[in-house]
Tab-separated table of C-alpha atoms and ligand atoms in Angstrom:
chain	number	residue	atom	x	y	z
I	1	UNK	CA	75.474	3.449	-24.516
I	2	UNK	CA	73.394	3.389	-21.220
I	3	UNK	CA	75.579	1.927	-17.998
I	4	UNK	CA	74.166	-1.400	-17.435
I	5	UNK	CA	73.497	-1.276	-13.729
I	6	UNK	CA	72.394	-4.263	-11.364
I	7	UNK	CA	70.661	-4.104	-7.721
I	8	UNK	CA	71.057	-6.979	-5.623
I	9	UNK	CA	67.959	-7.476	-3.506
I	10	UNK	CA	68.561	-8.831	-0.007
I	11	UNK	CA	69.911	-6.439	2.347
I	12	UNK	CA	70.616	-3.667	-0.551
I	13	UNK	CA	66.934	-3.692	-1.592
I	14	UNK	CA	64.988	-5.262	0.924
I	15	UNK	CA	65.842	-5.467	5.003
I	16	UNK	CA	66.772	-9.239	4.928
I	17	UNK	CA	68.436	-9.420	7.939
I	18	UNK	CA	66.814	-7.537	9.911
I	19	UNK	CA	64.005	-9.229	9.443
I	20	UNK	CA	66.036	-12.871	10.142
I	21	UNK	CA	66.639	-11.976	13.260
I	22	UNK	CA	63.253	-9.991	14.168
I	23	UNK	CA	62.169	-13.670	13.514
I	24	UNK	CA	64.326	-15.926	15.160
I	25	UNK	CA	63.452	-13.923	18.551
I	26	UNK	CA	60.310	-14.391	18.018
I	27	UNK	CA	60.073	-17.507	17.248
I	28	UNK	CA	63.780	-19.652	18.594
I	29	UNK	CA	62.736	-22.830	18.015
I	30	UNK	CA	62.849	-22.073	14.071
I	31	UNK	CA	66.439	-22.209	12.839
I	32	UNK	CA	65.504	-20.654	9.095
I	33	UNK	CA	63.009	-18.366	8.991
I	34	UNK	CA	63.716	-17.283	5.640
I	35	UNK	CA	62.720	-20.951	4.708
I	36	UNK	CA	59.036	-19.968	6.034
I	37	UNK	CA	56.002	-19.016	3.191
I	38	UNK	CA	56.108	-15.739	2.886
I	39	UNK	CA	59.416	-14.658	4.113
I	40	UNK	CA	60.618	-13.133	1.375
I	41	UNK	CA	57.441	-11.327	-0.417
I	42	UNK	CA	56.950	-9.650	2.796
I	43	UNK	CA	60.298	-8.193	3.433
I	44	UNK	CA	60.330	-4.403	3.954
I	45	UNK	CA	62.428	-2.089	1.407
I	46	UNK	CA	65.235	-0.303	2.271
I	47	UNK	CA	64.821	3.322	3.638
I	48	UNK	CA	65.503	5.117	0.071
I	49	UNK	CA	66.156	2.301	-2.503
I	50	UNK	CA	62.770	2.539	-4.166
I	51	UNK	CA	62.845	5.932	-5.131
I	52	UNK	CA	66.846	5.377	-6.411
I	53	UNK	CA	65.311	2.718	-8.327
I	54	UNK	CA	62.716	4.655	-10.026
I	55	UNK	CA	64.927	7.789	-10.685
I	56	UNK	CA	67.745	4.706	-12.690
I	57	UNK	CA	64.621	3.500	-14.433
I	58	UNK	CA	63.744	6.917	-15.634
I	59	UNK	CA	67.178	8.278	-16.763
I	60	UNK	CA	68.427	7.442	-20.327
I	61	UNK	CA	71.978	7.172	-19.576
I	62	UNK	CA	71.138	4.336	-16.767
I	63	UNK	CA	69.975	0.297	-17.781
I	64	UNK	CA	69.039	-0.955	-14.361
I	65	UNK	CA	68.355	-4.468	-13.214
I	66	UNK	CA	68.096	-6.173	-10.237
I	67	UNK	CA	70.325	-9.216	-9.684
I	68	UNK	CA	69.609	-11.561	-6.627
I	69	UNK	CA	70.961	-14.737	-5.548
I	70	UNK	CA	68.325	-17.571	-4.762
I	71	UNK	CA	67.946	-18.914	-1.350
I	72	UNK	CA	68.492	-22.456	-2.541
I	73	UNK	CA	66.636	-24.202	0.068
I	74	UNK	CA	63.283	-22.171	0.073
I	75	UNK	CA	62.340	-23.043	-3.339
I	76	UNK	CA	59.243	-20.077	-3.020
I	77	UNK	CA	61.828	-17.499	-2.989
I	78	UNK	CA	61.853	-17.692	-6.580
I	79	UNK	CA	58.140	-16.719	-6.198
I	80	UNK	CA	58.271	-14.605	-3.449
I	81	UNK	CA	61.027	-12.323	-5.076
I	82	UNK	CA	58.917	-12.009	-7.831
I	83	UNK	CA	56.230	-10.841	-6.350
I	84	UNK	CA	58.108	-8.426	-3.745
I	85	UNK	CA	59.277	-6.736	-6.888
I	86	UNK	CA	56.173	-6.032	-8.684
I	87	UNK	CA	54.857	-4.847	-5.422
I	88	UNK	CA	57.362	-2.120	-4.608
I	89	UNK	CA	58.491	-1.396	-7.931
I	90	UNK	CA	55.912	-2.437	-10.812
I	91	UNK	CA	56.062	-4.477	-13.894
I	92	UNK	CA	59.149	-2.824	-15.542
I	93	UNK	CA	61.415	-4.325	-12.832
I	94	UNK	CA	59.446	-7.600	-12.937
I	95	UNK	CA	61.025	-7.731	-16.542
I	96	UNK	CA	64.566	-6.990	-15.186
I	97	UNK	CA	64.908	-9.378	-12.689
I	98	UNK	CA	67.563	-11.880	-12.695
I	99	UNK	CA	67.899	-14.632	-10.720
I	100	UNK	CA	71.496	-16.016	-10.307
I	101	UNK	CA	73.441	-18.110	-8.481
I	102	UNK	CA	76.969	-16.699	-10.089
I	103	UNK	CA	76.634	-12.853	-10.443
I	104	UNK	CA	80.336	-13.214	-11.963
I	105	UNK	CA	78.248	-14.010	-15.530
I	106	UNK	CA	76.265	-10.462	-15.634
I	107	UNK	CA	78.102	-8.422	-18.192
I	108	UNK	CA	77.914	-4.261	-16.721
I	109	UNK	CA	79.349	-1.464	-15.698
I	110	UNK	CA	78.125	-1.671	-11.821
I	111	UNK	CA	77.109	-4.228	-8.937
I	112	UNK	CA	75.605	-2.640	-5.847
I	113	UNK	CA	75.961	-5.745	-3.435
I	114	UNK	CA	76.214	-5.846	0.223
I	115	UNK	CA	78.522	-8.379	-0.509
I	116	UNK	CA	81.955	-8.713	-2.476
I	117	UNK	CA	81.917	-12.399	-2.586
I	118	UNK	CA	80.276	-15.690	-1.851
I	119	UNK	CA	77.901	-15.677	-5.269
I	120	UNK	CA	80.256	-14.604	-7.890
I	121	UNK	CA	80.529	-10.630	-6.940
I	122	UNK	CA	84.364	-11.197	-7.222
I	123	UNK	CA	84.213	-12.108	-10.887
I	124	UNK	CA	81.952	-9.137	-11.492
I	125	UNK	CA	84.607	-7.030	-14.124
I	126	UNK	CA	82.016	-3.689	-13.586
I	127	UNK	CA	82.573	-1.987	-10.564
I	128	UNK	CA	81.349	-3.844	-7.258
I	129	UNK	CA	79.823	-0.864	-5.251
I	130	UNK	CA	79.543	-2.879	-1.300
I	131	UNK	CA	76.611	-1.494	-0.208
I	132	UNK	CA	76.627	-0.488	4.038
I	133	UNK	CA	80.240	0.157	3.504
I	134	UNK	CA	81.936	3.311	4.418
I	135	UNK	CA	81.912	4.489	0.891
I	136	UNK	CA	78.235	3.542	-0.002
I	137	UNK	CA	76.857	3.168	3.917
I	138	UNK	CA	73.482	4.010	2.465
I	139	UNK	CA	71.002	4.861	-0.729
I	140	UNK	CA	71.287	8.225	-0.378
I	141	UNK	CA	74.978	7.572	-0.799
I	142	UNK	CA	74.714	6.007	-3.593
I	143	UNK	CA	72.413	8.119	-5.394
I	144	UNK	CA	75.213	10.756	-5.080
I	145	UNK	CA	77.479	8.947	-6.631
I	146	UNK	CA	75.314	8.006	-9.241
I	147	UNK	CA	73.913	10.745	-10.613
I	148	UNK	CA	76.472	13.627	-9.031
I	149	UNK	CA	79.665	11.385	-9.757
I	150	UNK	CA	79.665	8.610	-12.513
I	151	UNK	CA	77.417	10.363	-15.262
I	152	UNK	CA	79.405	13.028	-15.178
U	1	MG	MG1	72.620	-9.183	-0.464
């Protein structure tokens, strides 16, 4: 049985806030830029996540998906998400992305999150992998782990 395997998106997969802030010093007089069109289809990936992402997709012991929460205020996210992901990582992701507002329902082995609560990561029974913590500070960290470590 592959190792069922979910990504979150912002700030694991995409440089979400970095890009919040980039924003509101731009522009100070707008309290949410991630409510603006186009915020989120325009985010830039994460220094080494798309080719982690490619390398899970290509190895048979590994079913990855990407699991992101929805900004519920900015109804385009939903969109925008989308379309980020087909950008950066084709149609094959398109069909694994979730959309959830309670990641404690995904059944699988591993969450990479940046965070260990807030959208049911706490209730995730896999393993929750914090990503930008000492342990997984990066992708190249986890890629070790991955493939070096846990398919062993
Ligand atoms: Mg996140």
């Amino acid at each position: 049985m592959p190792k069922i395997v979910y990504v979150d998106m912002d700030d694991v997969l995409v440089n979400y806030t970095e890009a919040v802030t980039f924003k509101k010093l731009q522009k100070p007089e707008q309290a949410y830029p991630q409510a603006e069109l186009g915020f989120f289809s325009c985010l830039a990936p994460k220094v080494g996540g798309i080719a982690v992402m490619k390398k899970m997709l290509e190895h048979p012991e590994i079913e990855p998906y990407i699991a992101t929460a929805p900004s519920l205020q900015n109804p385009l996210c939903y969109m925008e998400k989308r379309i980020w992901v087909e950008q950066y990582l084709g149609m094959e992701y398109v069909s694994r992305l979730i959309i959830i507002p309670n990641k404690g329902l995904l059944k699988g082995d591993i969450l990479i999150d940046d965070h260990v609560e807030g959208k049911g990561q706490e209730f995730f029974k896999g393993d929750l992998w914090q990503f930008g913590s000492i342990r997984f500070p990066d992708w190249s960290a986890v890629e070790i782990e991955l493939f070096n470590n846990f398919l062993r």
